[in-house]
Coordinates of C-alpha atoms and ligand atoms in Angstrom, one line a residue:
Chain A
M18 CA 108.4 89.9 124.6
S19 CA 106.5 86.8 123.3
L20 CA 103.3 87.4 121.5
K21 CA 101.4 85.6 124.2
S22 CA 102.8 87.9 126.8
I23 CA 102.0 91.0 124.7
Y24 CA 98.4 89.7 124.7
Q25 CA 98.5 89.1 128.4
E26 CA 100.1 92.3 129.5
V27 CA 99.0 95.0 127.1
I28 CA 96.5 94.1 124.5
L29 CA 94.0 92.5 126.8
D30 CA 94.1 95.5 129.2
H31 CA 93.1 97.8 126.3
N32 CA 90.6 95.2 125.1
R33 CA 88.8 95.0 128.3
K34 CA 89.0 98.7 129.2
P35 CA 89.5 100.5 125.9
R36 CA 90.4 104.2 126.4
N37 CA 88.4 106.8 124.5
Y38 CA 85.7 104.4 123.4
G39 CA 82.5 105.9 122.1
S40 CA 81.3 108.5 119.6
L41 CA 81.0 112.3 119.4
D42 CA 77.8 114.1 118.6
H43 CA 79.2 116.6 116.1
P44 CA 82.7 115.6 115.3
T45 CA 84.6 118.0 113.0
H46 CA 86.3 115.0 111.5
H47 CA 85.3 111.4 111.0
A48 CA 86.4 108.2 109.2
T49 CA 85.6 104.5 109.1
G50 CA 88.3 102.0 108.7
H51 CA 87.9 98.5 107.2
N52 CA 90.1 95.5 107.1
P53 CA 88.3 93.3 104.7
L54 CA 90.5 90.3 105.5
C55 CA 89.3 89.8 109.0
G56 CA 86.2 92.0 109.0
D57 CA 87.7 94.6 111.4
R58 CA 85.8 97.9 111.3
I59 CA 86.3 101.0 113.4
D60 CA 84.7 104.4 113.5
L61 CA 86.8 107.3 114.5
D62 CA 85.4 110.6 115.6
V63 CA 87.7 113.6 116.0
N64 CA 87.2 117.2 117.2
M65 CA 90.0 119.4 115.8
L66 CA 90.4 122.9 117.3
D67 CA 93.0 125.3 116.0
G68 CA 94.8 122.5 114.2
R69 CA 95.0 120.3 117.4
I70 CA 93.2 117.1 118.2
E71 CA 91.1 118.2 121.1
E72 CA 88.9 115.1 121.4
I73 CA 89.2 111.7 119.8
V74 CA 87.1 108.6 120.3
F75 CA 86.6 105.3 118.5
Q76 CA 84.2 102.4 118.4
G77 CA 83.8 99.3 116.3
E78 CA 84.0 95.6 115.9
S79 CA 87.5 94.3 115.8
C80 CA 90.1 91.9 117.0
A81 CA 92.0 92.6 120.2
I82 CA 95.1 93.9 118.4
C83 CA 93.1 96.4 116.4
K84 CA 91.2 97.5 119.5
A85 CA 94.3 97.9 121.6
S86 CA 96.1 99.8 118.9
S87 CA 93.0 102.1 118.6
S88 CA 92.9 102.6 122.3
M89 CA 96.6 103.4 122.6
M90 CA 96.5 105.6 119.5
T91 CA 93.7 107.8 120.8
S92 CA 95.5 108.3 124.1
A93 CA 98.8 109.1 122.3
V94 CA 97.5 111.7 119.8
K95 CA 95.1 113.6 122.0
G96 CA 96.3 117.1 122.3
K97 CA 98.8 116.8 119.5
S98 CA 98.8 119.1 116.4
R99 CA 97.9 117.7 113.1
Q100 CA 101.5 117.6 112.0
E101 CA 102.6 115.9 115.1
A102 CA 99.9 113.3 114.7
E103 CA 100.8 112.7 111.0
A104 CA 104.4 112.2 112.1
L105 CA 103.4 109.7 114.7
I106 CA 101.3 107.8 112.1
Q107 CA 104.3 107.6 109.9
E108 CA 106.6 106.4 112.7
F109 CA 104.1 103.8 113.9
R110 CA 103.8 102.5 110.4
D111 CA 107.6 102.4 110.0
M112 CA 107.9 100.5 113.2
L113 CA 105.6 97.8 111.9
V114 CA 106.8 97.6 108.3
S115 CA 110.3 98.8 108.0
R116 CA 113.1 96.4 107.5
E117 CA 115.7 98.5 109.3
N118 CA 116.4 98.0 112.9
K119 CA 115.7 101.5 113.9
D120 CA 115.2 102.6 117.5
F121 CA 111.6 103.3 118.3
D122 CA 112.1 104.0 122.0
H123 CA 110.6 107.5 121.6
L124 CA 107.3 105.8 120.7
G125 CA 107.0 105.0 124.4
R126 CA 104.2 102.6 125.3
L127 CA 103.2 102.2 121.6
K128 CA 106.5 100.2 121.2
V129 CA 104.9 97.2 122.7
L130 CA 102.9 96.7 119.5
A131 CA 106.2 96.2 117.6
G132 CA 105.8 92.5 118.5
V133 CA 103.1 92.3 115.8
R134 CA 105.9 92.7 113.2
D135 CA 106.6 89.0 113.4
L136 CA 103.0 88.3 112.2
P137 CA 102.6 89.8 108.8
T138 CA 99.0 88.9 108.6
R139 CA 98.3 90.9 111.8
V140 CA 100.2 94.0 110.9
K141 CA 97.1 95.3 109.1
C142 CA 95.1 94.9 112.3
A143 CA 97.5 97.1 114.3
I144 CA 97.8 99.8 111.5
L145 CA 94.1 100.1 110.7
P146 CA 93.3 102.8 113.3
W147 CA 96.3 104.9 112.2
H148 CA 95.2 104.8 108.6
T149 CA 91.7 105.7 109.8
L150 CA 93.1 108.7 111.7
H151 CA 95.0 109.9 108.6
A152 CA 91.8 109.5 106.6
A153 CA 89.8 111.4 109.2
M154 CA 92.2 114.3 109.4
N155 CA 92.3 114.5 105.6
S156 CA 88.5 114.2 105.4
T157 CA 88.7 111.3 103.0
G158 CA 86.1 109.5 105.1
D159 CA 87.2 105.9 104.6
A160 CA 90.3 104.0 105.1
T161 CA 91.2 100.5 104.2
T162 CA 94.3 98.5 104.8
E163 CA 94.1 97.2 101.2
A164 CA 95.2 100.5 99.7
D165 CA 98.6 100.3 101.5
G166 CA 100.6 98.1 99.1
H167 CA 103.4 97.7 101.6
L168 CA 101.2 95.8 104.0
N169 CA 100.8 93.0 101.5
K170 CA 104.5 92.3 101.4
P171 CA 106.3 90.3 104.0
V172 CA 107.3 92.7 106.8
A173 CA 110.4 91.6 108.6
N174 CA 113.0 89.4 107.0
N175 CA 113.5 87.4 110.1
Y176 CA 112.2 84.1 108.6
Chain B
M29 CA 96.4 28.6 100.3
K30 CA 96.0 29.4 104.0
I31 CA 99.0 31.7 104.0
V32 CA 97.6 33.7 101.1
D33 CA 94.3 34.1 103.0
T34 CA 96.0 35.5 106.1
L35 CA 98.0 37.9 104.0
V36 CA 94.9 39.2 102.3
T37 CA 93.1 39.8 105.6
S38 CA 96.0 41.5 107.3
S39 CA 96.7 43.8 104.4
A40 CA 93.0 44.7 104.3
Q41 CA 93.0 45.4 108.0
Q42 CA 95.9 47.8 107.7
T43 CA 93.8 50.2 105.8
T44 CA 90.9 50.1 108.3
V45 CA 90.3 52.8 110.7
S46 CA 92.9 51.9 113.3
G47 CA 95.6 51.1 110.8
I48 CA 95.4 54.4 108.9
G49 CA 97.7 56.1 111.3
R50 CA 100.8 54.6 109.7
F51 CA 100.4 56.9 106.7
R52 CA 101.3 59.9 108.7
A53 CA 104.9 58.9 108.5
D54 CA 104.8 59.5 104.7
F55 CA 104.6 63.3 105.2
P56 CA 108.0 64.8 106.0
I57 CA 106.6 68.3 106.7
L58 CA 104.5 67.0 109.6
D59 CA 107.7 66.5 111.7
I60 CA 108.6 70.2 111.7
K61 CA 108.5 72.3 114.8
V62 CA 106.9 75.7 115.2
D63 CA 108.9 77.6 117.9
D64 CA 109.9 74.3 119.5
K65 CA 106.3 73.1 119.5
P66 CA 105.4 70.2 117.2
L67 CA 103.3 71.4 114.2
V68 CA 99.6 70.5 114.5
Y69 CA 98.5 71.1 110.9
L70 CA 94.7 71.6 110.8
D71 CA 94.4 73.8 107.7
N72 CA 93.9 71.0 105.3
A73 CA 90.9 72.5 103.6
A74 CA 93.0 75.4 102.4
S75 CA 95.9 73.1 101.2
S76 CA 97.0 69.7 102.2
Q77 CA 100.5 68.4 102.6
M78 CA 102.5 66.2 100.2
P79 CA 103.6 62.6 100.9
Q80 CA 107.1 61.5 100.0
A81 CA 105.8 59.4 97.1
V82 CA 104.5 62.5 95.4
I83 CA 107.7 64.4 96.1
N84 CA 109.7 61.5 94.7
C85 CA 107.6 61.5 91.6
L86 CA 108.2 65.2 91.0
V87 CA 111.9 64.8 91.5
R88 CA 112.1 61.8 89.2
Y89 CA 110.1 63.6 86.6
Q90 CA 112.4 66.7 86.7
K91 CA 115.6 64.5 86.8
T92 CA 114.7 62.0 84.1
Q93 CA 111.6 62.7 82.1
H94 CA 111.0 66.4 81.5
A95 CA 110.4 68.0 78.1
N96 CA 107.5 69.7 76.5
I97 CA 104.6 67.4 75.5
H98 CA 102.7 66.7 72.3
R99 CA 105.2 68.6 70.3
A100 CA 108.4 66.8 69.4
V101 CA 109.4 63.4 68.2
H102 CA 112.3 63.0 70.6
Y103 CA 112.7 60.5 73.5
L104 CA 112.0 62.9 76.4
S105 CA 109.0 64.5 74.8
N106 CA 107.4 61.1 74.2
L107 CA 108.1 60.1 77.7
A108 CA 106.7 63.3 79.2
T109 CA 103.6 63.0 77.0
Q110 CA 103.1 59.5 78.1
E111 CA 103.3 60.4 81.7
Y112 CA 101.0 63.3 81.3
E113 CA 98.4 61.3 79.5
A114 CA 98.8 58.5 82.1
A115 CA 98.0 61.1 84.8
R116 CA 94.8 62.0 82.9
C117 CA 93.7 58.3 82.9
K118 CA 94.4 58.1 86.6
L119 CA 92.1 61.0 87.1
Q120 CA 89.5 59.5 84.8
N121 CA 89.4 56.3 86.8
F122 CA 89.5 58.2 90.1
I123 CA 86.2 59.9 89.3
G124 CA 84.7 57.1 87.2
A125 CA 84.5 59.2 84.0
H126 CA 83.4 57.4 80.9
E127 CA 86.4 58.5 78.7
D128 CA 89.8 60.1 79.4
R129 CA 89.0 63.0 77.0
E130 CA 86.4 64.2 79.4
V131 CA 89.2 65.1 81.8
I132 CA 90.8 68.5 81.2
F133 CA 93.8 69.7 83.1
T134 CA 93.4 73.2 84.4
S135 CA 95.4 75.3 86.9
G136 CA 92.8 74.4 89.6
T137 CA 89.2 74.6 90.6
T138 CA 88.9 78.4 90.0
D139 CA 90.3 77.9 86.5
S140 CA 87.9 75.0 85.9
I141 CA 84.9 77.0 86.9
N142 CA 86.0 80.0 84.8
L143 CA 86.5 77.6 81.8
V144 CA 82.9 76.6 82.1
M145 CA 81.7 80.2 82.6
H146 CA 83.5 81.2 79.4
G147 CA 83.1 78.1 77.3
Y148 CA 79.5 77.2 78.2
G149 CA 78.1 80.3 79.9
R150 CA 79.2 82.9 77.4
K151 CA 78.0 80.7 74.5
F152 CA 74.6 79.7 75.8
I153 CA 73.4 82.2 78.5
Q154 CA 71.4 85.1 77.3
S155 CA 69.8 88.2 78.8
G156 CA 67.0 87.3 81.2
D157 CA 68.3 83.8 81.8
E158 CA 68.8 82.5 85.4
I159 CA 71.7 80.7 87.1
I160 CA 71.1 78.9 90.4
L161 CA 73.9 78.9 93.0
S162 CA 73.7 78.0 96.7
E163 CA 74.4 80.0 99.8
L164 CA 77.3 77.8 100.6
E165 CA 79.5 78.6 97.7
H166 CA 83.1 79.6 97.7
H167 CA 83.8 83.0 96.0
S168 CA 85.3 81.1 93.1
N169 CA 81.8 79.6 92.4
I170 CA 80.1 82.9 92.8
V171 CA 82.2 85.6 91.2
P172 CA 82.5 84.1 87.7
W173 CA 78.8 83.7 87.5
Q174 CA 78.2 87.2 88.7
M175 CA 80.6 88.4 86.0
L176 CA 78.7 86.5 83.4
A177 CA 75.3 87.6 84.7
E178 CA 76.4 91.2 84.6
E179 CA 77.8 90.9 81.1
R180 CA 74.7 89.1 79.8
G181 CA 71.9 90.7 81.8
A182 CA 71.2 87.3 83.4
H183 CA 70.2 86.7 87.0
I184 CA 71.6 84.8 89.9
R185 CA 69.2 82.9 92.2
V186 CA 70.5 81.5 95.5
A187 CA 69.4 78.3 97.2
P188 CA 69.2 78.8 101.0
I189 CA 70.5 76.7 103.9
N190 CA 69.1 76.1 107.4
D191 CA 70.8 77.0 110.7
A192 CA 72.7 73.7 110.7
G193 CA 74.3 74.5 107.4
E194 CA 72.2 72.1 105.3
L195 CA 70.9 73.1 101.9
L196 CA 67.1 73.2 101.7
V197 CA 66.3 71.1 98.7
E198 CA 62.6 72.0 98.5
E199 CA 63.6 75.7 98.4
Y200 CA 66.1 74.9 95.7
E201 CA 63.5 73.1 93.7
K202 CA 61.2 76.2 93.8
L203 CA 63.9 78.3 92.1
F204 CA 63.5 76.6 88.8
N205 CA 61.5 78.1 86.0
S206 CA 61.5 78.3 82.3
R207 CA 64.5 80.8 82.3
T208 CA 66.8 78.6 84.4
R209 CA 69.8 77.8 82.3
F210 CA 72.5 76.7 84.6
V211 CA 73.2 75.4 88.1
A212 CA 76.5 75.6 90.0
L213 CA 76.8 73.9 93.4
S214 CA 79.5 72.9 95.8
H215 CA 79.7 69.2 96.7
V216 CA 81.1 70.1 100.1
S217 CA 81.1 73.5 101.8
N218 CA 84.6 74.8 102.5
A219 CA 83.5 77.1 105.3
L220 CA 81.3 74.6 107.2
G221 CA 82.1 71.1 105.8
S222 CA 78.4 70.3 105.0
I223 CA 78.1 67.6 102.4
N224 CA 75.3 68.7 100.0
P225 CA 72.7 66.2 98.6
I226 CA 74.0 66.9 95.1
K227 CA 72.8 63.7 93.5
R228 CA 69.2 64.6 94.3
M229 CA 69.8 68.2 93.3
I230 CA 71.4 67.2 90.0
A231 CA 68.4 65.0 89.2
I232 CA 66.0 67.9 89.9
A233 CA 68.0 70.2 87.6
H234 CA 67.9 67.5 84.9
Q235 CA 64.1 67.3 85.2
H236 CA 64.2 70.9 84.0
D237 CA 66.9 70.1 81.3
V238 CA 69.4 72.3 83.1
P239 CA 73.1 71.3 83.3
V240 CA 74.9 71.3 86.6
L241 CA 78.5 72.1 87.5
I242 CA 79.8 70.7 90.8
D243 CA 82.6 72.4 92.7
G244 CA 84.3 69.4 94.2
A245 CA 87.3 71.1 95.7
Q246 CA 86.4 70.0 99.2
A247 CA 84.8 66.7 98.3
A248 CA 87.4 65.0 96.1
P249 CA 90.0 64.8 98.9
H250 CA 87.6 63.1 101.3
L251 CA 84.8 61.2 99.5
K252 CA 84.6 58.6 96.7
I253 CA 83.5 60.4 93.6
D254 CA 81.6 58.8 90.8
V255 CA 80.6 61.3 88.2
Q256 CA 78.5 58.9 86.2
D257 CA 76.5 57.9 89.2
L258 CA 76.1 61.5 90.2
D259 CA 75.3 62.3 86.6
C260 CA 76.8 65.8 87.0
D261 CA 77.6 67.6 83.8
F262 CA 80.8 69.2 85.1
Y263 CA 82.9 68.5 88.1
A264 CA 86.0 70.5 89.3
F265 CA 88.7 70.1 91.8
S266 CA 92.3 71.0 92.7
A267 CA 95.4 68.8 93.3
H268 CA 96.8 70.9 96.2
K269 CA 93.9 70.0 98.5
M270 CA 94.5 66.3 98.0
C271 CA 98.2 65.6 98.5
G272 CA 99.2 66.9 95.1
P273 CA 101.1 70.0 94.0
T274 CA 99.7 73.5 93.5
G275 CA 99.0 74.9 90.0
V276 CA 96.9 72.0 88.7
G277 CA 93.4 70.7 88.9
I278 CA 90.9 69.2 86.6
L279 CA 87.6 69.9 85.0
Y280 CA 85.5 66.9 84.2
G281 CA 82.8 67.5 81.6
K282 CA 80.4 65.2 79.7
A283 CA 82.0 64.8 76.2
H284 CA 79.0 66.2 74.2
L285 CA 78.9 69.3 76.4
L286 CA 82.6 70.0 76.1
E287 CA 82.3 69.5 72.4
S288 CA 79.5 72.1 72.1
M289 CA 81.5 74.7 74.0
Q290 CA 83.7 77.4 72.7
P291 CA 87.4 77.4 73.8
F292 CA 88.4 79.4 76.8
K293 CA 92.0 80.4 76.0
G294 CA 93.5 80.5 72.6
G295 CA 97.1 79.4 71.8
G296 CA 99.3 76.5 70.9
D297 CA 98.1 72.9 71.3
M298 CA 94.4 73.8 71.2
I299 CA 94.4 74.0 67.4
V300 CA 94.5 71.6 64.5
S301 CA 95.5 74.2 62.0
V302 CA 96.0 78.0 62.0
S303 CA 96.1 80.4 59.2
F304 CA 95.2 84.1 59.3
E305 CA 91.9 83.3 57.6
K306 CA 90.8 80.5 59.7
T307 CA 91.8 78.4 62.7
T308 CA 90.4 74.9 63.3
Y309 CA 90.3 73.9 67.0
N310 CA 91.6 70.7 68.3
E311 CA 89.4 68.0 69.8
I312 CA 88.6 67.7 73.4
P313 CA 90.4 67.7 75.8
Y314 CA 93.1 69.6 73.9
K315 CA 90.8 72.3 72.7
F316 CA 90.8 73.5 76.4
E317 CA 94.5 73.1 77.1
A318 CA 96.1 76.0 75.3
G319 CA 99.8 76.5 75.8
T320 CA 102.2 74.4 77.8
P321 CA 100.2 72.9 80.7
P322 CA 101.6 72.4 84.2
I323 CA 103.1 69.1 83.1
A324 CA 105.1 68.3 86.2
A325 CA 102.2 69.2 88.5
A326 CA 99.8 67.1 86.5
I327 CA 102.1 64.1 86.7
G328 CA 102.4 64.8 90.4
F329 CA 98.6 64.9 90.7
G330 CA 98.6 61.4 89.2
A331 CA 101.0 60.3 91.8
A332 CA 98.8 61.8 94.5
I333 CA 95.8 59.9 93.1
D334 CA 97.8 56.6 93.2
Y335 CA 98.7 57.4 96.8
L336 CA 95.1 58.1 97.9
E337 CA 93.8 55.1 96.2
Q338 CA 96.4 52.9 97.9
I339 CA 94.9 54.0 101.2
G340 CA 91.4 53.9 99.8
L341 CA 88.9 56.7 99.8
D342 CA 86.5 54.7 101.9
A343 CA 89.1 54.1 104.6
I344 CA 90.0 57.8 104.5
A345 CA 86.3 58.8 104.9
D346 CA 85.7 56.4 107.8
Y347 CA 88.8 57.6 109.7
E348 CA 88.2 61.3 109.1
H349 CA 84.6 60.8 110.2
E350 CA 85.9 59.3 113.4
L351 CA 88.1 62.4 113.9
L352 CA 85.2 64.7 113.2
L353 CA 83.0 63.0 115.8
Y354 CA 85.9 63.0 118.4
A355 CA 86.6 66.7 117.8
S356 CA 83.0 67.8 117.6
E357 CA 82.1 66.1 120.9
Q358 CA 84.9 67.9 122.7
I359 CA 84.6 71.3 121.1
R360 CA 80.8 71.4 121.4
V361 CA 80.9 71.2 125.2
I362 CA 83.5 73.9 125.8
P363 CA 81.5 76.8 127.4
G364 CA 81.5 79.9 125.2
V365 CA 82.4 78.0 122.0
K366 CA 79.9 77.5 119.2
I367 CA 80.3 75.3 116.2
I368 CA 78.9 77.0 113.1
G369 CA 77.1 74.5 110.8
D370 CA 76.9 71.5 113.1
C371 CA 75.0 69.1 110.9
P372 CA 75.4 65.3 110.8
D373 CA 76.5 65.0 107.1
K374 CA 79.9 66.7 107.1
V375 CA 83.4 66.1 106.1
A376 CA 86.0 66.7 108.9
V377 CA 85.8 70.5 109.1
I378 CA 84.8 72.4 112.2
S379 CA 84.1 76.1 111.9
F380 CA 83.7 77.7 115.3
V381 CA 83.5 81.0 117.2
I382 CA 84.4 81.8 120.8
D383 CA 82.4 84.3 122.7
G384 CA 84.1 87.7 123.0
I385 CA 87.3 86.6 121.1
H386 CA 87.9 87.6 117.5
P387 CA 88.9 84.6 115.3
H388 CA 92.1 86.3 114.3
D389 CA 93.2 86.5 117.9
V390 CA 92.2 82.8 118.3
G391 CA 94.4 81.9 115.3
T392 CA 97.3 84.0 116.5
L393 CA 97.3 82.5 119.9
L394 CA 96.8 78.9 118.6
N395 CA 99.8 79.5 116.3
Q396 CA 101.9 80.2 119.5
E397 CA 101.1 76.5 120.4
G398 CA 102.1 75.3 116.9
I399 CA 98.5 74.8 115.9
A400 CA 97.6 75.9 112.3
V401 CA 94.0 76.7 111.8
R402 CA 92.4 79.1 109.2
T403 CA 90.7 82.2 110.5
G404 CA 88.7 84.6 108.5
H405 CA 85.8 84.5 106.1
H406 CA 87.2 81.5 104.2
C407 CA 86.4 83.1 100.8
A408 CA 82.7 82.5 101.6
Q409 CA 81.4 85.8 102.8
P410 CA 77.7 85.1 102.1
I411 CA 77.9 82.2 104.6
M412 CA 79.5 84.5 107.2
Q413 CA 76.6 87.0 106.6
R414 CA 74.1 84.1 106.9
F415 CA 75.4 83.3 110.3
N416 CA 75.9 86.9 111.2
V417 CA 79.6 86.6 112.0
A418 CA 82.5 88.5 110.4
A419 CA 84.7 85.5 110.5
T420 CA 85.2 82.1 112.1
S421 CA 88.1 79.8 113.1
R422 CA 88.2 76.6 111.1
A423 CA 90.0 73.4 111.9
S424 CA 90.0 71.0 108.9
F425 CA 91.3 67.5 109.3
S426 CA 93.0 65.0 107.1
F427 CA 93.6 61.3 107.4
Y428 CA 97.1 62.0 108.7
N429 CA 95.8 63.9 111.7
T430 CA 95.5 62.2 115.0
K431 CA 93.3 62.3 118.1
K432 CA 96.2 63.6 120.0
E433 CA 96.3 66.6 117.7
I434 CA 92.6 67.2 118.4
D435 CA 93.4 67.1 122.1
A436 CA 96.0 69.7 121.5
L437 CA 93.5 71.9 119.6
V438 CA 91.0 71.5 122.5
A439 CA 93.6 72.4 125.1
G440 CA 94.7 75.3 122.8
I441 CA 91.1 76.7 122.7
R442 CA 90.8 76.5 126.4
S443 CA 94.1 78.3 126.9
V444 CA 93.0 81.1 124.5
Q445 CA 90.0 81.5 126.6
K446 CA 92.2 81.6 129.7
V447 CA 94.4 84.4 128.3
F448 CA 91.3 86.5 127.5
A449 CA 89.7 85.7 130.9
Q450 CA 92.5 87.2 132.9
Ligands
PLP10 C1 84.8 74.9 97.7 C2 86.0 75.5 97.0 N1 85.9 75.9 95.8 C3 86.9 76.4 95.1 C4 88.1 76.6 95.7 C5 89.2 77.3 94.9 O1 90.3 76.4 94.7 P1 91.6 76.9 94.0 O2 92.1 78.0 94.8 O3 92.5 75.7 94.1 O4 91.3 77.2 92.6 C6 88.3 76.3 97.0 C7 89.6 76.5 97.7 O5 89.8 77.2 98.6 C8 87.2 75.7 97.7 O6 87.4 75.3 99.0

């Protein structure tokens, strides 16, 4: 799918009608994610109950790719256990940065964001919410895409 | 006699506004396609492209002239040294410097500014002293001064701008006091394109006996520079923004100031004699050119200067101004689009934001049309904060751009809006 059609079909839908947008009064877990390069900033509030993500919402100022990724992520991880969520974070990250041609069909709708792979400078935008979720669940409070050294390297070798 | 006259007029006309278009053909990279779309390169403020003449010079140098300079008696070393020093003279003439030893080759603007910070700042700036910058500076003309201020316990004062992106000279003047020791200003803002009234600002600083460094990275590619007329104490710029290679730039400094400064880097070539008891430094400019310099790049820089002078900086400025007016008029009237820093005195740079659309999405979608713009904070975060935006999209033009490319940009902006309006 061309990037323009990704924008048209998926990203903009989530951009206009982001799922799980807002904040929680007393979240059990919280983190703020920054992408200093483009000024993206998202706040993630999570309520964990018995090791499961019971409630998860986000808000912030960001580009459409980051917002869509946040929106899709919150839908995807709601109800999942912490381990399942961590595994999904890892797989999502792999999909965007790995050089192997693995099959990511099991990621379902999230797979549409794989198109961002071709744009190394935008990979960080898509990954930011996932980093932020990891930070929230581990109570580190803040996430930045700068700490992930892999993201600064060219992603796919299709040039 | 008559024939000579016509020849003169026709060659003069070729470099006027309408004739400048022919130089585009000198840039092989402008013919490439991006996903089957012709490249529309509008990121010249970040780095410009290289004409065939400069590419040829680099190839010729590597094939027939390369050796280390200033060091050996053999044929190639002499040749390389001559070429390198000839490039220095070209730069001297280009900026109207009094002597060639006032031109130091550096690795670029950032390196030049750091040289002055270390060589002048660390020698002369003390605790409690003040350094004046402007709100329009690139990070490379902020961070070195902050590092110095922190180390010395000195203070940074910032000259403000108005909503059009123009420096407020009266406010700047008020910042001077008996502790002011240094002023560092950009000639042209990289984020907005504003041309600052630096001649007046330099004169004001000199009334207070304060030396001034001008960051000319965005000015030298577009405007005729005369350092003696400006009376600046230091002037810095990079080759890669003006048709030359990366990895080289210059620092101009008044000879007596350069002589009063301490060296920035220690090593070979910057010394007269070395023993473990005492080292005697070389004369300027060599005192500041430690180690093997970017010889090939410096010679390529000289070729870029020849190339620009052949077109003529005045002809370049006139044509680029025409492009700026053409682009501004069209972009200004697109509903939902706002130009940040829309003042009359600008080089051909347009920074803009589109309602409800993040600049990174703008850049990504324009790229799908083959259009290269820069999106982000442009290494000038204080300016972004001043205008209360996280980032902008910036189209920056060169003399090799065309009105047709501006039409493509305008159509591109409208199509981005259409995608988001669905
Ligand atoms: C105004 C200004 N100053 C300094 C620099 C730094 O130049 P360089 O990266 O070549 O050292 C730039 C380049 O982006 C600039 O636009």
